[in-house]
Coordinates of C-alpha atoms in Angstrom, one line a residue:
Chain O
X1 CA 101.9 122.4 84.0
X2 CA 102.0 118.7 84.6
X3 CA 101.9 119.8 88.4
X4 CA 97.8 120.8 87.6
X5 CA 97.5 117.0 87.4
X6 CA 98.4 116.0 91.5
X7 CA 94.7 116.3 92.5
X8 CA 93.7 113.6 90.0
X9 CA 96.7 111.3 90.9
X10 CA 95.4 111.9 94.7
X11 CA 91.5 111.3 93.4
X12 CA 93.3 107.9 92.1
X13 CA 95.1 107.0 95.4
X14 CA 92.1 107.6 97.2
X15 CA 89.6 104.9 94.8
X16 CA 92.3 102.5 95.2
X17 CA 92.6 102.9 99.3
X18 CA 88.7 102.9 99.1
X19 CA 88.3 99.6 96.5
X20 CA 91.4 97.6 99.0
X21 CA 89.9 98.7 102.1
X22 CA 86.6 96.9 101.0
X23 CA 88.1 94.0 100.2
X24 CA 90.5 93.8 102.8
X25 CA 88.0 94.4 105.7
X26 CA 86.4 91.8 104.2
X27 CA 88.6 89.0 104.8
X28 CA 89.4 90.0 108.3
X29 CA 85.3 90.8 108.8
X30 CA 84.0 88.1 106.5
X31 CA 83.5 83.9 107.8
X32 CA 85.4 81.9 106.2
X33 CA 84.0 78.2 105.3
X34 CA 85.1 76.5 102.3
X35 CA 82.9 73.7 100.8
X36 CA 83.4 72.3 97.2
X37 CA 80.4 74.3 96.1
X38 CA 81.0 77.1 97.1
X39 CA 83.8 77.7 93.8
X40 CA 81.6 76.2 91.2
X41 CA 80.8 79.2 89.2
X42 CA 77.4 80.4 88.6
X43 CA 75.1 78.1 86.6
X44 CA 71.2 77.5 87.5
X45 CA 70.9 74.3 88.3
X46 CA 72.7 72.0 86.1
X47 CA 76.7 71.4 86.3
X48 CA 78.9 74.2 85.0
X49 CA 80.7 73.1 81.5
X50 CA 82.7 76.4 81.6
X51 CA 86.6 76.3 80.8
X52 CA 88.8 78.9 80.0
X53 CA 88.6 80.7 76.9
X54 CA 84.7 81.5 75.7
X55 CA 83.6 82.0 72.3
X56 CA 82.0 85.6 71.2
X57 CA 79.5 86.3 68.8
X58 CA 82.1 88.2 66.1
X59 CA 79.5 91.2 66.0
X60 CA 81.5 92.0 69.0
X61 CA 84.4 92.6 66.8
X62 CA 82.9 94.1 64.1
X63 CA 81.7 96.8 66.8
X64 CA 85.2 97.6 67.8
X65 CA 86.6 98.0 65.4
X66 CA 84.0 100.4 64.3
X67 CA 84.6 102.2 67.5
X68 CA 88.2 102.6 67.1
X69 CA 87.3 104.6 63.7
X70 CA 84.3 106.6 65.0
X71 CA 86.0 107.0 68.4
X72 CA 89.1 108.8 66.1
X73 CA 87.1 110.8 64.4
X74 CA 85.6 112.3 67.3
X75 CA 89.6 113.0 68.6
X76 CA 89.9 114.3 65.6
X77 CA 87.2 116.4 65.7
X78 CA 87.9 118.3 69.3
X79 CA 90.9 120.4 68.3
X80 CA 88.7 121.1 65.1
X81 CA 86.6 122.5 68.1
X82 CA 88.2 124.2 70.3
X83 CA 90.4 126.5 67.4
X84 CA 87.4 126.9 65.0
X85 CA 86.4 130.5 65.8
X86 CA 90.0 131.2 65.1
X87 CA 90.1 129.2 61.6
X88 CA 87.4 129.8 60.3
X89 CA 86.2 128.8 57.3
X90 CA 89.0 127.0 55.9
X91 CA 89.0 124.6 59.4
X92 CA 85.2 124.1 58.7
X93 CA 85.5 122.9 54.9
X94 CA 88.2 120.5 56.8
X95 CA 86.3 119.1 58.5
X96 CA 83.5 118.8 56.6
X97 CA 85.2 117.0 54.4
X98 CA 87.0 114.8 56.7
X99 CA 83.0 113.6 57.9
X100 CA 81.9 113.5 54.3
X101 CA 84.3 110.9 53.9
X102 CA 83.8 109.3 57.1
X103 CA 79.9 109.1 56.4
X104 CA 80.7 107.6 53.0
X105 CA 82.3 104.4 55.3
X106 CA 79.7 104.3 57.1
X107 CA 76.8 104.5 54.5
X108 CA 79.5 101.6 53.0
X109 CA 79.0 99.5 56.8
X110 CA 76.0 99.9 57.2
X111 CA 74.5 98.6 53.6
X112 CA 76.9 95.7 54.1
X113 CA 75.5 94.9 57.3
X114 CA 77.9 95.1 59.5
X115 CA 75.3 97.2 61.8
X116 CA 72.7 94.6 62.7
X117 CA 72.6 92.8 65.3
X118 CA 73.1 89.5 65.1
Chain H
X1 CA 92.8 131.9 73.5
X2 CA 91.3 128.2 73.9
X3 CA 94.1 125.9 74.6
X4 CA 95.7 128.3 76.6
X5 CA 97.2 127.4 79.4
X6 CA 94.8 126.6 82.2
X7 CA 97.2 127.4 85.4
X8 CA 97.6 125.9 88.6
X9 CA 97.7 128.7 91.5
X10 CA 97.5 126.5 94.5
X11 CA 100.5 124.9 96.2
X12 CA 100.9 121.4 95.9
X13 CA 99.9 121.0 99.9
X14 CA 96.5 122.7 99.2
X15 CA 96.0 121.2 96.2
X16 CA 96.4 117.7 97.7
X17 CA 94.1 118.4 101.3
X18 CA 91.4 119.4 98.8
X19 CA 91.5 116.3 96.4
X20 CA 90.9 114.6 100.0
X21 CA 87.9 116.9 101.3
X22 CA 86.2 117.1 97.5
X23 CA 86.5 112.4 97.7
X24 CA 85.2 113.0 101.6
X25 CA 82.1 114.7 100.1
X26 CA 81.7 112.5 96.8
X27 CA 82.5 109.4 99.5
X28 CA 78.9 110.9 100.9
X29 CA 77.4 111.5 98.0
X30 CA 77.1 107.6 96.9
X31 CA 75.3 106.4 99.6
X32 CA 72.6 109.2 99.8
X33 CA 72.2 108.6 96.3
X34 CA 71.7 104.9 97.0
X35 CA 69.3 105.6 99.2
X36 CA 67.5 108.1 97.1
X37 CA 67.3 106.0 94.6
X38 CA 65.2 103.0 96.6
X39 CA 62.9 105.8 98.8
X40 CA 62.0 107.3 95.2
X41 CA 61.7 103.8 93.6
X42 CA 59.4 102.9 96.6
X43 CA 57.1 106.0 96.2
X44 CA 56.9 105.1 92.8
X45 CA 56.2 102.0 93.0
X46 CA 53.7 103.3 95.8
X47 CA 55.6 101.7 98.8
X48 CA 58.1 103.6 101.4
X49 CA 60.9 102.3 100.1
X50 CA 63.7 101.7 103.1
X51 CA 62.6 103.1 106.7
X52 CA 63.6 100.9 109.1
X53 CA 67.2 102.0 109.7
X54 CA 67.3 105.1 112.0
X55 CA 64.8 107.5 110.7
X56 CA 63.2 107.8 107.3
X57 CA 65.8 104.6 106.3
X58 CA 68.8 107.1 106.3
X59 CA 71.1 104.9 107.8
X60 CA 69.7 102.1 105.7
X61 CA 73.3 102.8 103.4
X62 CA 75.9 102.5 105.8
X63 CA 74.0 99.1 107.4
X64 CA 73.9 97.6 103.6
X65 CA 77.9 97.9 103.7
X66 CA 78.5 96.4 106.9
X67 CA 76.2 93.6 105.6
X68 CA 78.5 93.4 102.5
X69 CA 81.7 93.2 104.6
X70 CA 80.8 91.0 106.9
X71 CA 79.8 88.0 104.0
X72 CA 82.5 85.5 103.1
X73 CA 85.0 86.4 100.7
X74 CA 84.6 83.5 97.8
X75 CA 85.6 83.0 93.8
X76 CA 85.1 80.7 92.0
X77 CA 87.9 78.0 91.2
X78 CA 87.7 78.3 87.0
X79 CA 88.3 82.8 88.0
X80 CA 91.8 84.1 87.5
X81 CA 92.5 85.2 90.5
X82 CA 94.8 88.3 90.3
X83 CA 92.7 89.9 87.5
X84 CA 89.9 88.8 89.5
X85 CA 90.8 90.8 92.5
X86 CA 91.6 93.8 90.7
X87 CA 89.5 94.1 88.6
X88 CA 86.8 96.5 90.7
X89 CA 89.3 98.5 92.1
X90 CA 90.0 99.3 88.6
X91 CA 86.3 100.2 88.2
X92 CA 86.3 102.0 91.5
X93 CA 89.6 104.1 90.6
X94 CA 88.1 105.2 87.2
X95 CA 84.9 106.2 88.5
X96 CA 86.7 108.6 91.7
X97 CA 89.3 109.8 89.1
X98 CA 86.4 110.7 86.4
X99 CA 85.2 113.2 89.6
X100 CA 87.8 114.9 90.2
X101 CA 86.9 116.8 87.4
X102 CA 83.5 118.5 88.3
X103 CA 83.7 121.9 89.2
X104 CA 81.9 123.1 92.4
X105 CA 82.8 126.8 91.4
X106 CA 85.2 128.9 90.6
X107 CA 88.3 129.9 92.5
X108 CA 87.8 132.3 95.9
X109 CA 89.5 133.0 98.6
X110 CA 89.9 130.9 101.2
X111 CA 91.7 132.6 104.2
X112 CA 93.9 134.7 101.5
X113 CA 94.7 131.5 99.5
X114 CA 93.3 131.3 96.1
X115 CA 91.7 127.9 96.3
X116 CA 89.5 126.3 92.8
X117 CA 86.6 124.0 94.2
X118 CA 87.5 122.1 91.6
X119 CA 89.7 118.7 91.2
X120 CA 91.6 119.6 88.5
X121 CA 91.2 122.1 85.9
X122 CA 92.3 120.8 83.1
X123 CA 93.7 122.5 79.1
X124 CA 91.9 119.3 78.0
X125 CA 88.4 118.5 80.1
X126 CA 86.3 116.1 77.9
X127 CA 89.3 114.0 77.1
X128 CA 90.2 113.6 80.9
X129 CA 86.5 112.2 81.5
X130 CA 86.3 109.5 78.2
X131 CA 89.9 108.6 79.1
X132 CA 89.3 107.2 82.3
X133 CA 86.3 105.8 81.7
X134 CA 87.6 104.4 78.5
X135 CA 90.0 102.6 81.5
X136 CA 86.7 102.1 83.3
X137 CA 85.8 100.1 80.7
X138 CA 88.8 97.3 81.7
X139 CA 86.8 96.9 84.9
X140 CA 83.9 95.1 84.2
X141 CA 85.6 93.6 81.4
X142 CA 88.2 91.7 83.2
X143 CA 86.0 91.5 86.1
X144 CA 83.6 89.6 84.1
X145 CA 86.4 87.5 82.1
X146 CA 88.4 87.0 84.8
X147 CA 85.4 85.0 87.2
X148 CA 85.3 82.0 84.7
X149 CA 81.4 81.8 84.3
X150 CA 79.1 82.3 81.6
X151 CA 76.9 85.1 82.5
X152 CA 80.1 87.0 83.9
X153 CA 81.3 86.7 80.1
X154 CA 78.5 88.0 78.7
X155 CA 76.7 90.0 81.0
X156 CA 80.9 91.5 80.2
X157 CA 81.0 91.7 76.4
X158 CA 77.5 93.1 76.4
X159 CA 78.7 95.7 78.6
X160 CA 82.2 96.6 76.8
X161 CA 80.4 96.5 73.6
X162 CA 77.4 99.0 74.8
X163 CA 80.1 101.4 76.3
X164 CA 81.8 101.8 73.4
X165 CA 79.2 102.3 71.0
X166 CA 77.4 105.4 73.0
X167 CA 81.3 106.7 73.8
X168 CA 81.1 107.9 70.6
X169 CA 78.0 109.6 70.4
X170 CA 78.6 111.0 74.0
X171 CA 82.0 112.3 72.3
X172 CA 80.8 113.7 69.1
X173 CA 77.4 115.7 71.4
X174 CA 79.5 117.6 73.6
X175 CA 81.6 119.3 70.4
X176 CA 78.8 121.4 69.4
X177 CA 79.6 122.7 73.3
X178 CA 83.1 123.1 73.1
X179 CA 82.7 124.4 69.0
X180 CA 80.0 127.4 70.6
X181 CA 82.6 127.5 74.5
X182 CA 86.0 127.6 72.0
X183 CA 87.8 126.1 75.5
X184 CA 88.1 122.4 76.8
X185 CA 88.8 124.3 79.8
X186 CA 85.3 122.9 81.9
X187 CA 85.9 125.6 84.2
X188 CA 86.0 128.2 81.3
X189 CA 83.1 126.5 79.9
X190 CA 81.0 127.9 83.2
X191 CA 82.4 131.2 81.9
X192 CA 81.3 130.6 78.4
X193 CA 77.8 129.9 79.5
X194 CA 77.5 133.5 81.6
X195 CA 74.9 135.0 78.8
X196 CA 72.8 131.7 78.2
X197 CA 73.1 127.9 79.5
X198 CA 73.7 125.8 76.8
X199 CA 71.0 123.7 77.5
X200 CA 68.9 126.1 74.8
X201 CA 71.2 126.4 71.8
X202 CA 72.7 123.0 72.0
X203 CA 69.3 121.5 72.5
X204 CA 70.1 118.4 70.2
X205 CA 73.1 117.4 72.0
X206 CA 72.3 117.7 75.0
X207 CA 69.0 115.4 74.4
X208 CA 72.1 112.9 72.4
X209 CA 74.7 113.4 75.7
X210 CA 71.8 112.7 77.6
X211 CA 70.4 109.2 75.9
X212 CA 74.2 108.3 75.6
X213 CA 74.7 108.6 79.5
X214 CA 72.1 106.5 80.2
X215 CA 73.6 103.8 78.2
X216 CA 77.3 104.4 79.4
X217 CA 76.0 104.4 83.1
X218 CA 74.2 101.1 82.4
X219 CA 71.1 102.4 83.7
X220 CA 67.8 101.5 82.8
X221 CA 66.2 101.4 80.2
X222 CA 70.0 100.7 79.5
X223 CA 70.9 98.4 81.8
X224 CA 71.3 95.2 79.7
X225 CA 75.4 94.2 81.1
X226 CA 72.9 93.6 84.3
X227 CA 69.9 92.2 82.7
X228 CA 68.9 90.0 85.8
X229 CA 65.9 88.5 84.0
X230 CA 68.6 87.0 81.2
X231 CA 72.0 87.8 82.8
X232 CA 71.8 87.0 86.6
X233 CA 74.0 90.1 87.2
X234 CA 76.2 90.4 84.3
X235 CA 79.7 91.2 85.2
X236 CA 79.3 91.3 88.8
X237 CA 77.6 87.9 88.7
X238 CA 80.2 85.8 91.0
X239 CA 81.5 88.6 92.7
X240 CA 80.2 89.4 96.4
X241 CA 81.0 91.4 99.1
X242 CA 83.4 94.1 99.6
X243 CA 84.6 93.5 95.8
X244 CA 80.7 94.0 94.6
X245 CA 80.9 96.8 96.8
X246 CA 83.2 98.2 95.5
X247 CA 81.2 97.6 92.3
X248 CA 78.2 98.8 93.2
X249 CA 79.9 102.3 94.6
X250 CA 81.7 102.5 91.2
X251 CA 78.6 102.5 89.3
X252 CA 76.6 104.6 91.1
X253 CA 79.5 107.4 91.3
X254 CA 79.3 106.8 87.8
X255 CA 76.1 108.3 88.1
X256 CA 76.9 110.9 90.6
X257 CA 80.0 112.3 87.9
X258 CA 77.7 112.2 84.3
X259 CA 75.3 114.8 86.3
X260 CA 77.9 116.3 87.4
X261 CA 79.5 116.8 84.0
X262 CA 76.1 117.7 82.2
X263 CA 75.3 120.5 85.6
X264 CA 78.4 122.2 84.1
X265 CA 78.4 121.4 80.2
X266 CA 74.5 122.0 79.9
X267 CA 72.8 124.0 82.6
X268 CA 75.6 126.1 83.7
X269 CA 77.3 125.1 86.5
X270 CA 77.3 127.2 89.4
X271 CA 75.5 129.9 87.4
X272 CA 71.8 131.0 88.3
X273 CA 70.7 133.1 85.3
X274 CA 70.2 136.8 85.7
X275 CA 71.7 136.9 89.2
X276 CA 75.7 139.2 88.8
X277 CA 78.1 139.4 92.1
X278 CA 76.9 135.7 92.7
X279 CA 79.0 135.1 96.2
X280 CA 81.3 132.9 95.9
X281 CA 79.9 130.4 98.6
X282 CA 76.6 129.4 96.7
X283 CA 78.7 128.4 93.6
X284 CA 78.8 124.4 95.3
X285 CA 74.9 124.2 96.4
X286 CA 73.9 125.8 93.4
X287 CA 76.1 122.6 91.7
X288 CA 75.0 119.8 94.3
X289 CA 70.6 121.4 93.1
X290 CA 71.5 121.3 89.4
X291 CA 73.3 117.8 90.5
X292 CA 70.8 116.4 92.4
X293 CA 68.0 117.3 89.3
X294 CA 69.8 114.8 87.4
X295 CA 69.9 112.1 89.5
X296 CA 66.4 112.3 90.2
X297 CA 65.7 112.5 86.3
X298 CA 68.1 109.0 86.2
X299 CA 65.6 107.8 89.3
X300 CA 62.8 108.8 87.4
X301 CA 63.2 106.5 84.3
X302 CA 64.6 103.5 85.5
X303 CA 60.8 103.8 87.5
X304 CA 59.2 104.6 83.4
X305 CA 60.8 102.5 81.0
X306 CA 60.8 99.0 80.7
X307 CA 64.6 97.8 79.1
X308 CA 65.0 97.6 75.5
X309 CA 66.5 94.6 73.7
X310 CA 69.9 94.1 73.0
X311 CA 69.6 94.7 69.1
X312 CA 67.9 97.5 69.4
X313 CA 70.2 98.8 71.3
X314 CA 73.2 98.6 69.3
X315 CA 70.9 99.7 65.9
X316 CA 69.7 102.8 68.2
X317 CA 73.0 103.6 68.6
X318 CA 74.6 102.8 65.4
X319 CA 71.8 104.0 63.2
X320 CA 69.8 106.9 64.8
X321 CA 71.9 108.7 67.4
X322 CA 75.4 108.4 65.6
X323 CA 74.4 110.4 62.6
X324 CA 72.5 112.3 64.4
X325 CA 75.1 113.6 66.6
X326 CA 76.9 114.2 63.6
X327 CA 74.2 115.9 62.1
X328 CA 74.2 118.2 65.0
X329 CA 77.7 118.9 65.5
X330 CA 78.2 120.1 61.9
X331 CA 74.8 122.8 62.1
X332 CA 77.1 124.2 65.2
X333 CA 79.9 124.6 63.1
X334 CA 78.4 125.9 60.0
X335 CA 76.6 128.4 62.0
X336 CA 79.3 129.4 64.2
X337 CA 81.2 130.0 61.8
X338 CA 78.3 131.4 59.2
X339 CA 77.8 133.9 62.0
X340 CA 81.2 134.3 63.4
X341 CA 82.5 136.2 59.9

């Protein structure tokens, strides 16, 4: 059973090798002339004031939480989808109940304005 | 039948060899896609595109990679070293890992051994794709954050929010296909399309999947993660040389993978309608041809549509695409159960 995943591991390893080779060849071939201004992060002309730790909009955080909710919805629907013919109407009612409950939450989130980008 | 074990039938050394061979093919496709994009974009804009290096500019991608590898590798002093180095490798690993699942054909007998013309055929098909694309998100996010640059960070945040928003719709758009096919194995989904390609009964699902695919691969008109006018280059602003090559490679391999997945799930994979007894050697060519159609479509759209605004992008994903995908899923489920009775 798990043996069928062996090629996937081969692929992942080869991907890592290619990525590593790119970086390695670059260090070997590429020149090395360090000057102070090269190590500054990119900025449009002004001196950079970047420190560790940034602030970012709360919308990103909200989106991440909504994603967890709805991605789990998707994952729950996958087994039902694959077995729908076997279970028939029973599984259908279960799925509809589940989706309707989630839809109520979706409407709530929408009305509260969490989906409006600020 | 549905969760039936997808058996492996090859000895381990064939699995490894076919992994390497398929990977080599993928490694050849990506430079061709790069060249095709630049050539086609040139033609769309009434110019020639690259035509100096080699005949018809065919060696241009090779020249590009040599140029990139000959650049100085530098990273800003504000960057977080280990993560900055690891992030592009995560991107390229996951992109290559997803390539493994595209079926280029059935499992014919080659030299007396039965070999499946795909990397892996697992009983969780689409979930494998979503698992790896969720990890590829770390490649962008860590790369952008670890660069220690404002532009990289903003690009990474945008990319992250965009990827997770559209991943939900993309996942839901596939549920309709899974209900119709009754299986999660990609080769069995192709076999289930012998009567009719799923683009016909699942047209809505196909359209939702394609729109989400544009957002997932950061392609125009959804390429807000690297909107050059506002963010310079997005998450890879601080990257150059070989590491940038890794990101670039991963990005285009993702386009190839999405084309392959769309071919498999909606365009009937290696099947040609009305041709029974199709010889096994035609399978990979049919799949590659259909993938070429999708890749050309991606390039065509890039040349046609302007970029969206970020709030438009997010509200389109959540307020339109997600309800549509859910409706499509429920409608398909109801029809299948009603017909099946």
